[in-house]
PDB file of N, CA and C in Angstrom:
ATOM      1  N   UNK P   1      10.375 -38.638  -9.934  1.00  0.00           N
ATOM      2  CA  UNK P   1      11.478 -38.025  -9.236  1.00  0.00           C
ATOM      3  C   UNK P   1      11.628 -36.587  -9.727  1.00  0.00           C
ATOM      4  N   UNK P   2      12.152 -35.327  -8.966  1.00  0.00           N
ATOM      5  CA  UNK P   2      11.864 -34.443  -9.396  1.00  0.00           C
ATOM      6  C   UNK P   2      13.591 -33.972  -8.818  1.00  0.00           C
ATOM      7  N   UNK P   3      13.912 -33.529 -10.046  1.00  0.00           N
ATOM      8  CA  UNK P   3      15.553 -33.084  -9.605  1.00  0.00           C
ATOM      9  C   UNK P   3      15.957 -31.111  -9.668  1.00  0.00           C
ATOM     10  N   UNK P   4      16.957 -30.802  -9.144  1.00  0.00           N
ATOM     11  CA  UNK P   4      16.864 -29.773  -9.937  1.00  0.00           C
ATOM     12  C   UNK P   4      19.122 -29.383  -8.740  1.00  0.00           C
ATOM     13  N   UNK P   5      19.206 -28.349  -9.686  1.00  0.00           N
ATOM     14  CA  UNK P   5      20.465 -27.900  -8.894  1.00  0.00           C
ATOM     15  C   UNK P   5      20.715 -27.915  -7.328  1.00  0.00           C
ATOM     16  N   UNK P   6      19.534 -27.964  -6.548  1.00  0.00           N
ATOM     17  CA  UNK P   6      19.653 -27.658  -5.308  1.00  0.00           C
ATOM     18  C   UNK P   6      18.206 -27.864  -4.949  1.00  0.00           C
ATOM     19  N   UNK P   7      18.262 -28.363  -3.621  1.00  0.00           N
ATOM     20  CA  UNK P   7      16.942 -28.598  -2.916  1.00  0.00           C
ATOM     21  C   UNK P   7      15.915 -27.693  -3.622  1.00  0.00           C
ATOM     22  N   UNK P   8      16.487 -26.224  -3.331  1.00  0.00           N
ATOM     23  CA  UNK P   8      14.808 -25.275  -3.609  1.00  0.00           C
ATOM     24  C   UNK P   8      14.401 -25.516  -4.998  1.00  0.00           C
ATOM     25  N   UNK P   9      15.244 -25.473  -5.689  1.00  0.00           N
ATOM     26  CA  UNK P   9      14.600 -25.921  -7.227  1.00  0.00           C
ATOM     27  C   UNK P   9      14.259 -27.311  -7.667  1.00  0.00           C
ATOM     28  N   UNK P  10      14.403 -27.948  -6.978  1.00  0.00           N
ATOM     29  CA  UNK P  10      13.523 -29.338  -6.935  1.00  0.00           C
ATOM     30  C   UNK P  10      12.514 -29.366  -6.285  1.00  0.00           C
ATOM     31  N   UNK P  11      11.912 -28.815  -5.069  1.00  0.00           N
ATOM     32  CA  UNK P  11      11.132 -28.045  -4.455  1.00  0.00           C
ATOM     33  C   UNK P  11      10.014 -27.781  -5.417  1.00  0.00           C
ATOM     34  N   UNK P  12      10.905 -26.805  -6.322  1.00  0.00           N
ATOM     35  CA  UNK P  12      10.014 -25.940  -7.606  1.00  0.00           C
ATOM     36  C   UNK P  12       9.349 -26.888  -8.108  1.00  0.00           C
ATOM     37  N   UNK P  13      10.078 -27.731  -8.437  1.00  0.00           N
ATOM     38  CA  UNK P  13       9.580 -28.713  -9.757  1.00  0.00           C
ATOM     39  C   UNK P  13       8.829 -29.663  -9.197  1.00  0.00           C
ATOM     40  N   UNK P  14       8.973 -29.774  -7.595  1.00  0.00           N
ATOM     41  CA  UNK P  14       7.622 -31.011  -7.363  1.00  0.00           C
ATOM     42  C   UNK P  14       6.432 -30.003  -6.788  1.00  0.00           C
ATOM     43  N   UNK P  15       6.720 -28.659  -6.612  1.00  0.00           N
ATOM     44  CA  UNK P  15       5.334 -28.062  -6.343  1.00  0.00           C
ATOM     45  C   UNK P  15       4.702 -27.300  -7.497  1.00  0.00           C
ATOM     46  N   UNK P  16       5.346 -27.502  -8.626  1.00  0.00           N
ATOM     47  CA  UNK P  16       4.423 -27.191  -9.970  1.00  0.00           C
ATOM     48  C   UNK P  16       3.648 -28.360 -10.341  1.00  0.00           C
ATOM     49  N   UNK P  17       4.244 -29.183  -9.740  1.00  0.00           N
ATOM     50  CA  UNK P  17       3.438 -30.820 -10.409  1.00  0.00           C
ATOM     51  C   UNK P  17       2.170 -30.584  -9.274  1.00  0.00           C
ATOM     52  N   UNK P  18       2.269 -30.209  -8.129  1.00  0.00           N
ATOM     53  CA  UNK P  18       1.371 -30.814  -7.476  1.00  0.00           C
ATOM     54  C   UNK P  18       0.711 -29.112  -7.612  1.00  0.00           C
ATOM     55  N   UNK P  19       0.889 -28.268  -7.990  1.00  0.00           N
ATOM     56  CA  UNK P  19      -0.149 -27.237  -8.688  1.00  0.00           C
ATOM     57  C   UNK P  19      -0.972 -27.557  -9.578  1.00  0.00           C
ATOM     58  N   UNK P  20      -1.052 -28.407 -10.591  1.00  0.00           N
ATOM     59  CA  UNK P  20      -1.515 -28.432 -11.753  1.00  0.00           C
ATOM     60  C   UNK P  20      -2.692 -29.452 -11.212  1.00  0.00           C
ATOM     61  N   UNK P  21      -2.764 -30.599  -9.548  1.00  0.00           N
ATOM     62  CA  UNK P  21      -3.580 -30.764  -9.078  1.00  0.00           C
ATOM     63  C   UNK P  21      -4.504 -30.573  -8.231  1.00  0.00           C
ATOM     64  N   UNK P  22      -4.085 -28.717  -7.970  1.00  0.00           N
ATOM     65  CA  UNK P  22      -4.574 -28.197  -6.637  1.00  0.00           C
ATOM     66  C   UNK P  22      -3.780 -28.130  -5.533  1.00  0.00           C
ATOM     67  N   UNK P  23      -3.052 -28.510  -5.366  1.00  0.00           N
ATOM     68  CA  UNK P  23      -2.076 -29.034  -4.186  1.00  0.00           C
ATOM     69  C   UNK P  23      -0.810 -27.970  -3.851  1.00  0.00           C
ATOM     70  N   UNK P  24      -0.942 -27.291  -2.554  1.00  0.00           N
ATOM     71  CA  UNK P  24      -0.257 -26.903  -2.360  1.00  0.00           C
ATOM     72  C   UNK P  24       1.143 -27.407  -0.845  1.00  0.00           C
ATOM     73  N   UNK P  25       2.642 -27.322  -1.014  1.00  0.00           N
ATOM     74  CA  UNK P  25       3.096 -27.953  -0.415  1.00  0.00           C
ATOM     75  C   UNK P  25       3.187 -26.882   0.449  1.00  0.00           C
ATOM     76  N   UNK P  26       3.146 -27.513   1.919  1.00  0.00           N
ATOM     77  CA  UNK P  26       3.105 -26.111   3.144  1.00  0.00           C
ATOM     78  C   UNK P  26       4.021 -26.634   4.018  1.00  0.00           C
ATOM     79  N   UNK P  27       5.149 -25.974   3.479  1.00  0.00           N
ATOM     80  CA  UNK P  27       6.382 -25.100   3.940  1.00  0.00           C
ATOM     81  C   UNK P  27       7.407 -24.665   3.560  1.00  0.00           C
ATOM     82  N   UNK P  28       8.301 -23.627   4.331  1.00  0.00           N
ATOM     83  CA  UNK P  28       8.807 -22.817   3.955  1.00  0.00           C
ATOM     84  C   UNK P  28       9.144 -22.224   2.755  1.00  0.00           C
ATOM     85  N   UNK P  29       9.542 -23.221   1.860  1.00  0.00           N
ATOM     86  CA  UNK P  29      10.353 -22.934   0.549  1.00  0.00           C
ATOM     87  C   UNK P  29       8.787 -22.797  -0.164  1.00  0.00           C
ATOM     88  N   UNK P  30       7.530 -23.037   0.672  1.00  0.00           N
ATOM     89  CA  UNK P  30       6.543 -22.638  -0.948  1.00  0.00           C
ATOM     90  C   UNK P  30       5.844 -20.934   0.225  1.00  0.00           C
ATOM     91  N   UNK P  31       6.282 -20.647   1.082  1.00  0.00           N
ATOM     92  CA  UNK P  31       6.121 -19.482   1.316  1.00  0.00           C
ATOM     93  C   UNK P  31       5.744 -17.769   0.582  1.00  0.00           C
ATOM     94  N   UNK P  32       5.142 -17.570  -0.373  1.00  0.00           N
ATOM     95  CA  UNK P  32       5.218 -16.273  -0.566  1.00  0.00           C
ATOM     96  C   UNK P  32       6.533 -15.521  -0.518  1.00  0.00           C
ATOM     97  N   UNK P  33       6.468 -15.104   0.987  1.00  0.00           N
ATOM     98  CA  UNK P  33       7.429 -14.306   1.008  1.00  0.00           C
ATOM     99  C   UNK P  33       9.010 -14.718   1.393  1.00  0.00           C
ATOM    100  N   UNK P  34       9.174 -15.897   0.720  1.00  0.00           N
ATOM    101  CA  UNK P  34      10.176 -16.722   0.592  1.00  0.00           C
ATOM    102  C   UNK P  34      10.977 -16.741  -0.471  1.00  0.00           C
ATOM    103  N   UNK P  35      12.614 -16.738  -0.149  1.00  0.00           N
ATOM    104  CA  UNK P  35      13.427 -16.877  -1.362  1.00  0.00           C
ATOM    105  C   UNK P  35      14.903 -16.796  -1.152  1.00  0.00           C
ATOM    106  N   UNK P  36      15.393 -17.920  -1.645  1.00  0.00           N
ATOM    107  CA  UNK P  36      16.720 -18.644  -1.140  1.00  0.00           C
ATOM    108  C   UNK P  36      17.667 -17.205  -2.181  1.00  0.00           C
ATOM    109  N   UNK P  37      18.633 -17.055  -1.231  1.00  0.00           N
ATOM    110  CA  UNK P  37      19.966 -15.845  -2.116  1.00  0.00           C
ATOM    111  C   UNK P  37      20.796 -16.597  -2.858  1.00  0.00           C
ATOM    112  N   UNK P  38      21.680 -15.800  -3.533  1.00  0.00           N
ATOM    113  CA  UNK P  38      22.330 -17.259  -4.370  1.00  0.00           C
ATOM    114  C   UNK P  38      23.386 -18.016  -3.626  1.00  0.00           C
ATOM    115  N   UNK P  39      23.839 -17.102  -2.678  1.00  0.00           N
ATOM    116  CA  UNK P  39      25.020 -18.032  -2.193  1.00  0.00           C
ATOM    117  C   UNK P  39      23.853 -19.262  -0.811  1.00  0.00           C
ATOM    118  N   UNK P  40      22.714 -19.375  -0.478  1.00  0.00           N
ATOM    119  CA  UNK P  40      22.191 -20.556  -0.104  1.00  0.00           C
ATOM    120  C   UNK P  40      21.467 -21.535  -1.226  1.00  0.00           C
ATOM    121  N   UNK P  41      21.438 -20.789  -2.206  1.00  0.00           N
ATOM    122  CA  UNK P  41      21.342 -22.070  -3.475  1.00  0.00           C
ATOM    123  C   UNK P  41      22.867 -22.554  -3.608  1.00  0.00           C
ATOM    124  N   UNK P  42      23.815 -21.476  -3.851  1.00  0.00           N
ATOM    125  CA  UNK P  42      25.194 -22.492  -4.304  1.00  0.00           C
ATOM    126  C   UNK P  42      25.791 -23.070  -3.239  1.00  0.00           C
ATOM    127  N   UNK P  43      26.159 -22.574  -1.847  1.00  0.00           N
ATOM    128  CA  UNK P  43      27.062 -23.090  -0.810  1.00  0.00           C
ATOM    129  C   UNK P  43      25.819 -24.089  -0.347  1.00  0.00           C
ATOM    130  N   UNK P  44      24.219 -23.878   0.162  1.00  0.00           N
ATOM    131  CA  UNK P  44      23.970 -24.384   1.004  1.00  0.00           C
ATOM    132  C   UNK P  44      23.051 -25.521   0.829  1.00  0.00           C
ATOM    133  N   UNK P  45      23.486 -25.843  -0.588  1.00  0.00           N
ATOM    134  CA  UNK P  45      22.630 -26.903  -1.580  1.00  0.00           C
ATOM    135  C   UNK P  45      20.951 -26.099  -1.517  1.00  0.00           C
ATOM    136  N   UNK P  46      20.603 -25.153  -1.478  1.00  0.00           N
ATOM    137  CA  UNK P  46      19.193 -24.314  -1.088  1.00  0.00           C
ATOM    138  C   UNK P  46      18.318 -25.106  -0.331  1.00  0.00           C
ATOM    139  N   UNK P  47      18.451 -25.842   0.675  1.00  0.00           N
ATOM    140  CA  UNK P  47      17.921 -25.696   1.719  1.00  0.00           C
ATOM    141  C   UNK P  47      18.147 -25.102   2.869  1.00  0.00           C
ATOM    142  N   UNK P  48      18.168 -23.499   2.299  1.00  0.00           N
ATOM    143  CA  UNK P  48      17.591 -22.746   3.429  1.00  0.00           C
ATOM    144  C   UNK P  48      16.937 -21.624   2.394  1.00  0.00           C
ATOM    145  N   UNK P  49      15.911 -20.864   2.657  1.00  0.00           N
ATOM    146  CA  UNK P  49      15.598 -19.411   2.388  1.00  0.00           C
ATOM    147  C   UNK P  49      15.503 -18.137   3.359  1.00  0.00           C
ATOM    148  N   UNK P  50      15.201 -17.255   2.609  1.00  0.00           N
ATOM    149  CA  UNK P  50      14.961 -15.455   3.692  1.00  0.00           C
ATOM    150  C   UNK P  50      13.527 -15.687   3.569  1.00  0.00           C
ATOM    151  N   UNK P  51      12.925 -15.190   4.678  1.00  0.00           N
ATOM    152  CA  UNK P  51      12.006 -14.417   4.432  1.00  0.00           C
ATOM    153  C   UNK P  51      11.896 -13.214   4.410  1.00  0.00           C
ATOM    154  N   UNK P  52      11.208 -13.026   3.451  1.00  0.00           N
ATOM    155  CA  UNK P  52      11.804 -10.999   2.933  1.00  0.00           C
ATOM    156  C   UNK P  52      10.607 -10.706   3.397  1.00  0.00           C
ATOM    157  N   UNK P  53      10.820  -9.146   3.620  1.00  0.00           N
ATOM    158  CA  UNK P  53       9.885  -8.334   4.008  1.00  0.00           C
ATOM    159  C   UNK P  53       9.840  -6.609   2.934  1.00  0.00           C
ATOM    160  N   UNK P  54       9.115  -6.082   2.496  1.00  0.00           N
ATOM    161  CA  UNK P  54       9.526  -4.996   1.816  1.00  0.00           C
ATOM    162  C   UNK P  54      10.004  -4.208   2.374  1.00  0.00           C
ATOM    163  N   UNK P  55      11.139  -3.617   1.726  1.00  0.00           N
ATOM    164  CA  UNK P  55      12.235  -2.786   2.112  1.00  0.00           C
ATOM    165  C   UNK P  55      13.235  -2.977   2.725  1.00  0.00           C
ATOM    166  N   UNK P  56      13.158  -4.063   3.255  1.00  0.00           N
ATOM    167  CA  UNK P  56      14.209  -4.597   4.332  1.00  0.00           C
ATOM    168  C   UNK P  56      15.019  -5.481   3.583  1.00  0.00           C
ATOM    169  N   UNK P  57      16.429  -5.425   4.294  1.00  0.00           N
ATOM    170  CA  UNK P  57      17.354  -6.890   3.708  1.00  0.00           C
ATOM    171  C   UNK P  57      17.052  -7.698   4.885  1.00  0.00           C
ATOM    172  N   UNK P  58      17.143  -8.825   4.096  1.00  0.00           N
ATOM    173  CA  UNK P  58      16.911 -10.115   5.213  1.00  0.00           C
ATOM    174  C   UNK P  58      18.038  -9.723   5.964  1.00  0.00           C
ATOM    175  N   UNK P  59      18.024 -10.853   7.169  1.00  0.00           N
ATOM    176  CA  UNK P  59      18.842 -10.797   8.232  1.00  0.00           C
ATOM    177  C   UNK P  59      19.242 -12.590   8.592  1.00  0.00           C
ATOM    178  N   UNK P  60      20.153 -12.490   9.175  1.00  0.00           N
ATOM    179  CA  UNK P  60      20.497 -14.146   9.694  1.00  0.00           C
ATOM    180  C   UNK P  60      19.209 -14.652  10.374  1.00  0.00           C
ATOM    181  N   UNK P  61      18.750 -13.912  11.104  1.00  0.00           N
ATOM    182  CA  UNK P  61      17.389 -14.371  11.821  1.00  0.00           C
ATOM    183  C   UNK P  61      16.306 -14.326  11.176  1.00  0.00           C
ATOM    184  N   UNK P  62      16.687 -13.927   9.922  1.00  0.00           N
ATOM    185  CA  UNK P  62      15.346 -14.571   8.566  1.00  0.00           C
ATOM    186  C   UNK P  62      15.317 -15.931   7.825  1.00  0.00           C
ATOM    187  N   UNK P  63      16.879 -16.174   8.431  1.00  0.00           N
ATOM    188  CA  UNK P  63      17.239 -17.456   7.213  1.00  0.00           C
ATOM    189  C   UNK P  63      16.120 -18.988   7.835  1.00  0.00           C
ATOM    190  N   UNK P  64      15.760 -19.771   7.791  1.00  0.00           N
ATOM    191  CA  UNK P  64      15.096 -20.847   7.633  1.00  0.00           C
ATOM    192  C   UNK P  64      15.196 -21.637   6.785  1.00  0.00           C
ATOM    193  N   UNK P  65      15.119 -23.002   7.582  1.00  0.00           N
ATOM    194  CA  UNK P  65      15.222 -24.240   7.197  1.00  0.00           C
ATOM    195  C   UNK P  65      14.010 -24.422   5.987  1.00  0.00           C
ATOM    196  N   UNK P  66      14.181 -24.964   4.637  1.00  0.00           N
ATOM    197  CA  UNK P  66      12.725 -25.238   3.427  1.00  0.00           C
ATOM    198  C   UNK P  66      11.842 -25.823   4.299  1.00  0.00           C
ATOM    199  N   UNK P  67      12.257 -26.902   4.865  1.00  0.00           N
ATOM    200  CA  UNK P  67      11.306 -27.869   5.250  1.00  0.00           C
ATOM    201  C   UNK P  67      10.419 -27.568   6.536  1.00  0.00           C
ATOM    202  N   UNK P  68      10.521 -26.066   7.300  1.00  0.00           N
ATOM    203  CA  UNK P  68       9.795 -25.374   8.032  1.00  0.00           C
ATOM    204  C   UNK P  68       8.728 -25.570   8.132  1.00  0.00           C
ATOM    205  N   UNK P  69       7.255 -26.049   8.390  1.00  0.00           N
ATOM    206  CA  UNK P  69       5.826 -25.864   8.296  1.00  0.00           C
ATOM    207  C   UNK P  69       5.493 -24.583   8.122  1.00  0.00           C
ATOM    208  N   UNK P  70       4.654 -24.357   7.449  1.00  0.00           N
ATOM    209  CA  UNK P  70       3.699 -22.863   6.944  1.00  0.00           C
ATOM    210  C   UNK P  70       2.467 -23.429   6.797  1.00  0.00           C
ATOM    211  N   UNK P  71       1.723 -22.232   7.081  1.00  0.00           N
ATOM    212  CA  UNK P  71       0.162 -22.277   6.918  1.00  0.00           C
ATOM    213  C   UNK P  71      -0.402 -22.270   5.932  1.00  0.00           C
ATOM    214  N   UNK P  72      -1.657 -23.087   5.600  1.00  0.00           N
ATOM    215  CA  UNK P  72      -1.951 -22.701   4.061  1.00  0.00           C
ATOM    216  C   UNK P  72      -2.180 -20.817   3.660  1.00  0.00           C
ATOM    217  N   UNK P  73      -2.345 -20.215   4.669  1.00  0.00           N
ATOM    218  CA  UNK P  73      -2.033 -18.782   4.086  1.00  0.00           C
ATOM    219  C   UNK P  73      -1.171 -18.433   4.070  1.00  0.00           C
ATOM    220  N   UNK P  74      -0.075 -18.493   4.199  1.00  0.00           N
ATOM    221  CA  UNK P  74       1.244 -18.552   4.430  1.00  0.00           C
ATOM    222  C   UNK P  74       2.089 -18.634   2.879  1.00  0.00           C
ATOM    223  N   UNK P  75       1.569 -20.052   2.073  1.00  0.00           N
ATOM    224  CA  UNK P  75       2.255 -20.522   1.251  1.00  0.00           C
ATOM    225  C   UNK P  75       1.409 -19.794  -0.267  1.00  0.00           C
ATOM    226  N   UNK P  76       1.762 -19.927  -1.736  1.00  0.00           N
ATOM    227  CA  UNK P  76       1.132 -19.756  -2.474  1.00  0.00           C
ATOM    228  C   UNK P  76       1.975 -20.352  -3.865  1.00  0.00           C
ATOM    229  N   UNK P  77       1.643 -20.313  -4.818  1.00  0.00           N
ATOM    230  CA  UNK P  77       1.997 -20.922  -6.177  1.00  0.00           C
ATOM    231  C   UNK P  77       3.209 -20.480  -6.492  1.00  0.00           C
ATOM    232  N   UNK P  78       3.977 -21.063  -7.255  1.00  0.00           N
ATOM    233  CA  UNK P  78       5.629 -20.487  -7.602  1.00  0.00           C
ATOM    234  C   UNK P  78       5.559 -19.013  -8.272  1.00  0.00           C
ATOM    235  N   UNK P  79       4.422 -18.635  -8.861  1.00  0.00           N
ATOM    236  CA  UNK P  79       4.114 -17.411  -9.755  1.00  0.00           C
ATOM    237  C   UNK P  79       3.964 -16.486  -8.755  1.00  0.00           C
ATOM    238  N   UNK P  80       3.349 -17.259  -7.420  1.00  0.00           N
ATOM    239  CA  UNK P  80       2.967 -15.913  -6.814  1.00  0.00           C
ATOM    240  C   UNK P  80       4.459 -15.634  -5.816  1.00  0.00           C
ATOM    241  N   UNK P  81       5.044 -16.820  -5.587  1.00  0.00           N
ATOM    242  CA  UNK P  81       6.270 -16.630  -4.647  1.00  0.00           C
ATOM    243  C   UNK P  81       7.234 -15.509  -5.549  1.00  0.00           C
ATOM    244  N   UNK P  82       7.412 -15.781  -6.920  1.00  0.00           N
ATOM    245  CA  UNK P  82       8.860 -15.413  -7.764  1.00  0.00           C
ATOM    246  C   UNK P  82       8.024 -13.815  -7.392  1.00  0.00           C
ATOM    247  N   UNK P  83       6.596 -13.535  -7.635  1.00  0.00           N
ATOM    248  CA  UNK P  83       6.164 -12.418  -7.928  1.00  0.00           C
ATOM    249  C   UNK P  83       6.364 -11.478  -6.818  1.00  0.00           C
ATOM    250  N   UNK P  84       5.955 -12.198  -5.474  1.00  0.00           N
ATOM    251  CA  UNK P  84       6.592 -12.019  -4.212  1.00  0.00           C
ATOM    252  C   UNK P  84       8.196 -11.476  -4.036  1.00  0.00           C
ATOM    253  N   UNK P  85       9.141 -12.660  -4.656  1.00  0.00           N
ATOM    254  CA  UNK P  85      10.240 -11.802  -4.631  1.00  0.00           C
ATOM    255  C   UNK P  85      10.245 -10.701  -5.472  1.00  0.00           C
ATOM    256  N   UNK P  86       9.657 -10.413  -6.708  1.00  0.00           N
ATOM    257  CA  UNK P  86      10.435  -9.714  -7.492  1.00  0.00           C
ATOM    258  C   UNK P  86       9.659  -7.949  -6.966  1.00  0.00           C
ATOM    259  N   UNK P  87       9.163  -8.270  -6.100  1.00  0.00           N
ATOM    260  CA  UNK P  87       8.288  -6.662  -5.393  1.00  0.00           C
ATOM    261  C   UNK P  87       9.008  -6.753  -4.016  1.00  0.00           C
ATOM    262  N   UNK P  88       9.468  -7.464  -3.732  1.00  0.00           N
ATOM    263  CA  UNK P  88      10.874  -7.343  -2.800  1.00  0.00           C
ATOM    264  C   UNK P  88      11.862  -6.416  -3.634  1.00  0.00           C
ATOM    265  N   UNK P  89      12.620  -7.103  -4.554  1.00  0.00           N
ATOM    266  CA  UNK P  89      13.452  -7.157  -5.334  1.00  0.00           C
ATOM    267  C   UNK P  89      13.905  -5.246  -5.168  1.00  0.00           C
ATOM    268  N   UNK P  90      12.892  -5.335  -6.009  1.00  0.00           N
ATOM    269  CA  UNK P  90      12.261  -3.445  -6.567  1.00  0.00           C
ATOM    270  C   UNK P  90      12.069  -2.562  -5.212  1.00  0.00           C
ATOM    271  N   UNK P  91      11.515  -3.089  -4.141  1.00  0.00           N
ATOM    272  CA  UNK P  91      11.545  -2.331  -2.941  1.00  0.00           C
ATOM    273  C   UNK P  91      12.873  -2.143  -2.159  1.00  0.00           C
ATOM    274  N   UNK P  92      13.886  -3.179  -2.764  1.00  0.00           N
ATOM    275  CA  UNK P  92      15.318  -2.380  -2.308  1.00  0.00           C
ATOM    276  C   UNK P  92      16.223  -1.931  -3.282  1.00  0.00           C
ATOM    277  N   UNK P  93      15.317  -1.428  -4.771  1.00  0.00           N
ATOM    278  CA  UNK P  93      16.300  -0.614  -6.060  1.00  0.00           C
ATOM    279  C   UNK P  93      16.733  -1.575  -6.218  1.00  0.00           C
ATOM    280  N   UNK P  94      16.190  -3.064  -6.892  1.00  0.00           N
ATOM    281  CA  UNK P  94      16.828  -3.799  -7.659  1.00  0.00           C
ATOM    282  C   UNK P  94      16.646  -2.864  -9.137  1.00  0.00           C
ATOM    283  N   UNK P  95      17.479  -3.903  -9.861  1.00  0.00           N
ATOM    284  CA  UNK P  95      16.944  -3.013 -11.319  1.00  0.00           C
ATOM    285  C   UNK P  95      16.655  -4.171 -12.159  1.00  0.00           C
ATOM    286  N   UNK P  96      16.192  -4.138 -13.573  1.00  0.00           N
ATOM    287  CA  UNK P  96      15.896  -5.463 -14.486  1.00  0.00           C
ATOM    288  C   UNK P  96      16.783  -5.549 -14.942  1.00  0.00           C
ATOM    289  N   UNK P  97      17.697  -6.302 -15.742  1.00  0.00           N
ATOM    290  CA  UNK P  97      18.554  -6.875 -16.597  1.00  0.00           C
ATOM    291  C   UNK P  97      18.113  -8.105 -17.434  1.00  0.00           C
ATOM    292  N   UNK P  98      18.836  -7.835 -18.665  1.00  0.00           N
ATOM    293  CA  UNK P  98      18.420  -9.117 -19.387  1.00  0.00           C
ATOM    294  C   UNK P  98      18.660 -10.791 -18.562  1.00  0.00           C
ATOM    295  N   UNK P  99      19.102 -10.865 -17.784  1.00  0.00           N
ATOM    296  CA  UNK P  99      19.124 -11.988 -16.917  1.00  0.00           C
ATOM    297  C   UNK P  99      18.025 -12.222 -15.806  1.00  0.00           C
ATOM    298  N   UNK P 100      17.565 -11.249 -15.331  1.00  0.00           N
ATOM    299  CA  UNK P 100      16.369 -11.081 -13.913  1.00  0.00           C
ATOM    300  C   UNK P 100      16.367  -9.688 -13.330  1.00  0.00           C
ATOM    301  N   UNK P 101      16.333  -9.764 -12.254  1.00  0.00           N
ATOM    302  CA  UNK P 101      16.669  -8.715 -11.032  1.00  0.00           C
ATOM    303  C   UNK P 101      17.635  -8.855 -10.234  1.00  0.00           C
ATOM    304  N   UNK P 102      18.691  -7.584 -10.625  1.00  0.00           N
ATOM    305  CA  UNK P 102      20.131  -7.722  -9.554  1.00  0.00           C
ATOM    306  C   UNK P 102      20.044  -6.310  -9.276  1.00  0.00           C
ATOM    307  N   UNK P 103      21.296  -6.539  -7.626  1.00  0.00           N
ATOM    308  CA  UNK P 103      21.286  -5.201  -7.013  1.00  0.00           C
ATOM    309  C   UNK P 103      22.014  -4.050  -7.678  1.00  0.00           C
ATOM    310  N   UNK P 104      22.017  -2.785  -8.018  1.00  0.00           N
ATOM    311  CA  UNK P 104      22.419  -1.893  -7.776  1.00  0.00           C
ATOM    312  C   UNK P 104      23.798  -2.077  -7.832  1.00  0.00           C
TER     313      UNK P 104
END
């Protein structure tokens, strides 16, 4: 069983397990350019994410359901998704903090 605060981070934790056998889960929430904001991790139990694009803020018509289908090019490893966001992050002047990346 794989638990975590909210759908997407349980998500996390059953697609690191099934990394370590090759296995990638294809959809939405293992997207690349995928990544739930905090208020759809806290209000929306995180099943939903943005898909970000650089430079841009998501939009309502980015938001999507986790359980979406994606292509295996589409999707990639949690290292490469977080890495994904965090070159989002920086492309709209996030800054680092001892906690992660927050806005401005």
């Amino acid at each position: 069983m794989f638990t975590g605060d909210n759908t997407f981070s349980a998500l996390v934790e059953f697609r690191l397990r099934l990394e370590r056998d090759g296995y990638y889960l294809l959809c939405c929430a293992a997207r690349k350019g995928s990544y739930p904001s905090g208020m759809c991790r806290d209000m929306g139990g995180g099943r939903a994410v943005y898909l970000l694009e650089l430079g841009k803020s998501p939009e309502k018509k980015d938001l999507v359901n986790v359980f979406v289908p994606a292509t295996i090019d589409q999707v990639g490893t949690v290292a490469e998704q977080r890495a994904c966001f965090e070159n989002w992050a920086e492309s709209r002047g996030w800054v680092r903090t001892g906690e992660g990346l927050r806005p401005e």
